[in-house]
Amino acid sequence: MPEGSEQPHRPARSREAKATASAVHRLRIGAGALLLACGTAYFLLPLEGLGADRAWLGWPLFVLCLALVAALLLRHVRDVVLEKPQARSGIMITLLMCLAVLVFSSGYYALAQQPGQFTGLHTRVDALYFTVVTLATVGYGDITPRGQEARLVTVVQIVYTFVFLTAAATALSRRMHTVVAERERRPPPS
């Protein structure tokens, strides 16, 4: 440190680290706010209107939402596989996986408004519960798809989970492993 200097010289690397940490913090807050907004929307939107009365709107909307989530998931999985350093895929993959659950829950709830499609699915919480149970392949049996459309959507969820969410979870695990390995290689702060 030069004589007469009262402040220590901070390397550019420290400033970069602070800027990166700040960007990650903002991204986490934004992702959390978006997830909270989507969760709130799930419980407040008039999903009952997407059932039998407006199947012409409900089905395309359901497919569009699933396709959008799948495309975004694949983009972030690609970023992890290619090890793009500036990608914030860990946060986005987690958010998109949660959004996929909400899309399927919304679809099940709207479908349950049609008579004969489900046994035991009456509320949005029931739909969320059924989605998570199907995702986890637990299958308690208290809610069962009875109609052909309900069974078709359940099969679509299982295939969607197998293809997209498994790839996303694998990429997320890989990303977390990389982050931990990078932190272990860093020299301790002086």
Short mmCIF file of C-alpha atoms in Angstrom, two decimals:
data_model
loop_
_atom_site.label_atom_id
_atom_site.label_comp_id
_atom_site.label_asym_id
_atom_site.label_seq_id
_atom_site.Cartn_x
_atom_site.Cartn_y
_atom_site.Cartn_z
CA MET A 1 0.00 0.00 0.00
CA PRO A 2 1.48 3.39 -0.97
CA GLU A 3 2.43 5.78 1.80
CA GLY A 4 -0.23 8.24 2.81
CA SER A 5 -3.02 6.03 1.52
CA GLU A 6 -5.71 5.61 4.14
CA GLN A 7 -7.89 3.10 2.32
CA PRO A 8 -6.66 -0.31 1.29
CA HIS A 9 -6.67 -0.97 -2.43
CA ARG A 10 -9.52 -3.31 -3.30
CA PRO A 11 -8.85 -5.62 -6.18
CA ALA A 12 -11.25 -5.56 -9.12
CA ARG A 13 -12.06 -9.18 -8.35
CA SER A 14 -13.66 -8.19 -5.05
CA ARG A 15 -15.85 -5.64 -6.80
CA GLU A 16 -16.85 -8.26 -9.36
CA ALA A 17 -17.74 -10.70 -6.61
CA LYS A 18 -19.89 -8.08 -4.89
CA ALA A 19 -21.64 -7.18 -8.13
CA THR A 20 -22.29 -10.86 -8.87
CA ALA A 21 -23.58 -11.47 -5.35
CA SER A 22 -25.86 -8.46 -5.67
CA ALA A 23 -27.19 -9.68 -9.02
CA VAL A 24 -27.83 -13.15 -7.60
CA HIS A 25 -29.60 -11.62 -4.61
CA ARG A 26 -31.85 -9.55 -6.89
CA LEU A 27 -32.55 -12.63 -9.02
CA ARG A 28 -33.50 -14.67 -5.94
CA ILE A 29 -35.83 -11.94 -4.73
CA GLY A 30 -37.37 -11.60 -8.19
CA ALA A 31 -37.80 -15.37 -8.54
CA GLY A 32 -39.35 -15.59 -5.08
CA ALA A 33 -41.72 -12.73 -5.87
CA LEU A 34 -42.68 -14.36 -9.17
CA LEU A 35 -43.30 -17.70 -7.47
CA LEU A 36 -45.38 -15.99 -4.79
CA ALA A 37 -47.37 -14.16 -7.49
CA CYS A 38 -47.96 -17.39 -9.42
CA GLY A 39 -48.99 -19.22 -6.24
CA THR A 40 -51.37 -16.42 -5.38
CA ALA A 41 -52.75 -16.40 -8.92
CA TYR A 42 -53.29 -20.15 -8.70
CA PHE A 43 -55.59 -19.67 -5.72
CA LEU A 44 -57.34 -16.53 -7.05
CA LEU A 45 -57.81 -16.98 -10.81
CA PRO A 46 -61.24 -18.20 -11.94
CA LEU A 47 -60.05 -21.63 -13.09
CA GLU A 48 -63.57 -22.99 -12.85
CA GLY A 49 -64.33 -21.24 -16.12
CA LEU A 50 -61.74 -23.32 -18.00
CA GLY A 51 -63.62 -26.58 -17.51
CA ALA A 52 -66.33 -28.02 -19.74
CA ASP A 53 -67.83 -24.63 -20.64
CA ARG A 54 -64.62 -23.27 -22.17
CA ALA A 55 -62.57 -26.32 -23.14
CA TRP A 56 -61.66 -24.45 -26.33
CA LEU A 57 -59.73 -22.01 -24.13
CA GLY A 58 -58.57 -24.29 -21.33
CA TRP A 59 -56.78 -26.94 -23.39
CA PRO A 60 -54.73 -24.58 -25.58
CA LEU A 61 -53.82 -22.48 -22.54
CA PHE A 62 -52.74 -25.60 -20.63
CA VAL A 63 -50.62 -26.87 -23.55
CA LEU A 64 -49.12 -23.41 -24.16
CA CYS A 65 -48.11 -23.02 -20.50
CA LEU A 66 -46.55 -26.51 -20.40
CA ALA A 67 -44.68 -25.89 -23.65
CA LEU A 68 -43.38 -22.53 -22.41
CA VAL A 69 -42.17 -24.01 -19.11
CA ALA A 70 -40.57 -26.95 -20.99
CA ALA A 71 -38.78 -24.62 -23.43
CA LEU A 72 -37.44 -22.46 -20.61
CA LEU A 73 -36.39 -25.54 -18.63
CA LEU A 74 -34.51 -26.91 -21.63
CA ARG A 75 -32.78 -23.59 -22.14
CA HIS A 76 -31.54 -23.53 -18.57
CA VAL A 77 -30.59 -27.21 -18.63
CA ARG A 78 -28.54 -26.43 -21.74
CA ASP A 79 -26.82 -23.56 -19.92
CA VAL A 80 -25.86 -25.93 -17.10
CA VAL A 81 -24.61 -28.63 -19.48
CA LEU A 82 -22.57 -26.07 -21.43
CA GLU A 83 -21.33 -24.63 -18.11
CA LYS A 84 -22.13 -21.04 -19.02
CA PRO A 85 -20.54 -19.05 -16.20
CA GLN A 86 -23.01 -16.17 -16.10
CA ALA A 87 -26.14 -18.34 -16.21
CA ARG A 88 -28.31 -18.27 -13.10
CA SER A 89 -29.87 -21.58 -14.00
CA GLY A 90 -30.08 -22.97 -10.46
CA ILE A 91 -32.61 -20.38 -9.41
CA MET A 92 -34.53 -20.46 -12.67
CA ILE A 93 -34.75 -24.26 -12.83
CA THR A 94 -36.19 -24.35 -9.32
CA LEU A 95 -38.72 -21.65 -10.20
CA LEU A 96 -39.73 -23.38 -13.44
CA MET A 97 -40.18 -26.73 -11.71
CA CYS A 98 -42.54 -25.06 -9.25
CA LEU A 99 -44.39 -23.40 -12.13
CA ALA A 100 -44.82 -26.78 -13.85
CA VAL A 101 -46.46 -28.09 -10.68
CA LEU A 102 -48.83 -25.10 -10.63
CA VAL A 103 -49.71 -25.55 -14.31
CA PHE A 104 -50.61 -29.21 -13.78
CA SER A 105 -52.53 -28.34 -10.60
CA SER A 106 -54.50 -25.72 -12.50
CA GLY A 107 -55.25 -28.20 -15.25
CA TYR A 108 -56.45 -30.82 -12.79
CA TYR A 109 -58.61 -28.34 -10.93
CA ALA A 110 -60.22 -27.07 -14.14
CA LEU A 111 -60.73 -30.64 -15.32
CA ALA A 112 -62.28 -31.65 -12.00
CA GLN A 113 -65.10 -29.18 -12.69
CA GLN A 114 -66.38 -31.63 -15.31
CA PRO A 115 -68.52 -34.41 -13.84
CA GLY A 116 -66.94 -37.85 -13.77
CA GLN A 117 -63.33 -36.80 -14.35
CA PHE A 118 -62.00 -37.17 -10.79
CA THR A 119 -63.01 -38.85 -7.57
CA GLY A 120 -61.95 -36.92 -4.48
CA LEU A 121 -60.62 -33.79 -6.16
CA HIS A 122 -62.79 -30.86 -5.05
CA THR A 123 -60.49 -27.96 -4.14
CA ARG A 124 -57.36 -26.30 -5.43
CA VAL A 125 -55.45 -27.77 -2.51
CA ASP A 126 -56.70 -31.21 -3.60
CA ALA A 127 -55.39 -30.49 -7.12
CA LEU A 128 -52.02 -29.36 -5.77
CA TYR A 129 -51.85 -32.42 -3.53
CA PHE A 130 -52.71 -34.76 -6.42
CA THR A 131 -50.05 -33.10 -8.61
CA VAL A 132 -47.32 -33.49 -6.01
CA VAL A 133 -48.36 -37.07 -5.20
CA THR A 134 -48.27 -37.93 -8.91
CA LEU A 135 -44.94 -36.13 -9.33
CA ALA A 136 -43.47 -38.09 -6.44
CA THR A 137 -45.02 -41.33 -7.80
CA VAL A 138 -46.48 -42.04 -4.37
CA GLY A 139 -50.10 -42.54 -5.48
CA TYR A 140 -52.05 -42.62 -2.21
CA GLY A 141 -55.26 -43.47 -4.06
CA ASP A 142 -57.56 -41.02 -2.25
CA ILE A 143 -57.87 -38.94 -5.42
CA THR A 144 -58.21 -40.87 -8.65
CA PRO A 145 -58.65 -39.84 -12.26
CA ARG A 146 -61.83 -41.52 -13.55
CA GLY A 147 -62.53 -39.85 -16.89
CA GLN A 148 -60.49 -40.32 -20.04
CA GLU A 149 -59.35 -36.68 -20.12
CA ALA A 150 -58.22 -36.81 -16.49
CA ARG A 151 -56.28 -40.01 -17.12
CA LEU A 152 -54.72 -38.52 -20.24
CA VAL A 153 -53.53 -35.43 -18.35
CA THR A 154 -52.15 -37.65 -15.58
CA VAL A 155 -50.19 -39.67 -18.16
CA VAL A 156 -48.95 -36.43 -19.71
CA GLN A 157 -47.78 -35.28 -16.27
CA ILE A 158 -45.90 -38.52 -15.69
CA VAL A 159 -44.17 -38.31 -19.08
CA TYR A 160 -43.52 -34.57 -18.64
CA THR A 161 -41.98 -35.28 -15.24
CA PHE A 162 -39.89 -38.10 -16.61
CA VAL A 163 -38.54 -36.04 -19.49
CA PHE A 164 -38.41 -32.40 -18.43
CA LEU A 165 -38.41 -32.31 -14.65
CA THR A 166 -35.94 -35.17 -14.35
CA ALA A 167 -33.58 -33.40 -16.77
CA ALA A 168 -34.07 -30.18 -14.81
CA ALA A 169 -33.44 -31.86 -11.46
CA THR A 170 -30.31 -33.53 -12.84
CA ALA A 171 -29.03 -30.21 -14.20
CA LEU A 172 -29.86 -28.50 -10.91
CA SER A 173 -27.93 -31.15 -9.01
CA ARG A 174 -25.00 -30.79 -11.39
CA ARG A 175 -25.05 -27.00 -11.01
CA MET A 176 -25.11 -27.22 -7.22
CA HIS A 177 -22.21 -29.68 -7.28
CA THR A 178 -20.22 -27.28 -9.49
CA VAL A 179 -20.93 -24.31 -7.20
CA VAL A 180 -19.87 -26.25 -4.11
CA ALA A 181 -16.69 -27.49 -5.84
CA GLU A 182 -15.82 -23.91 -6.91
CA ARG A 183 -16.27 -22.64 -3.35
CA GLU A 184 -14.04 -25.37 -1.97
CA ARG A 185 -11.27 -24.46 -4.46
CA ARG A 186 -11.27 -20.76 -3.57
CA PRO A 187 -8.53 -19.59 -1.26
CA PRO A 188 -9.81 -18.41 2.13
CA PRO A 189 -10.28 -14.63 2.44
CA SER A 190 -7.28 -12.86 3.91
#
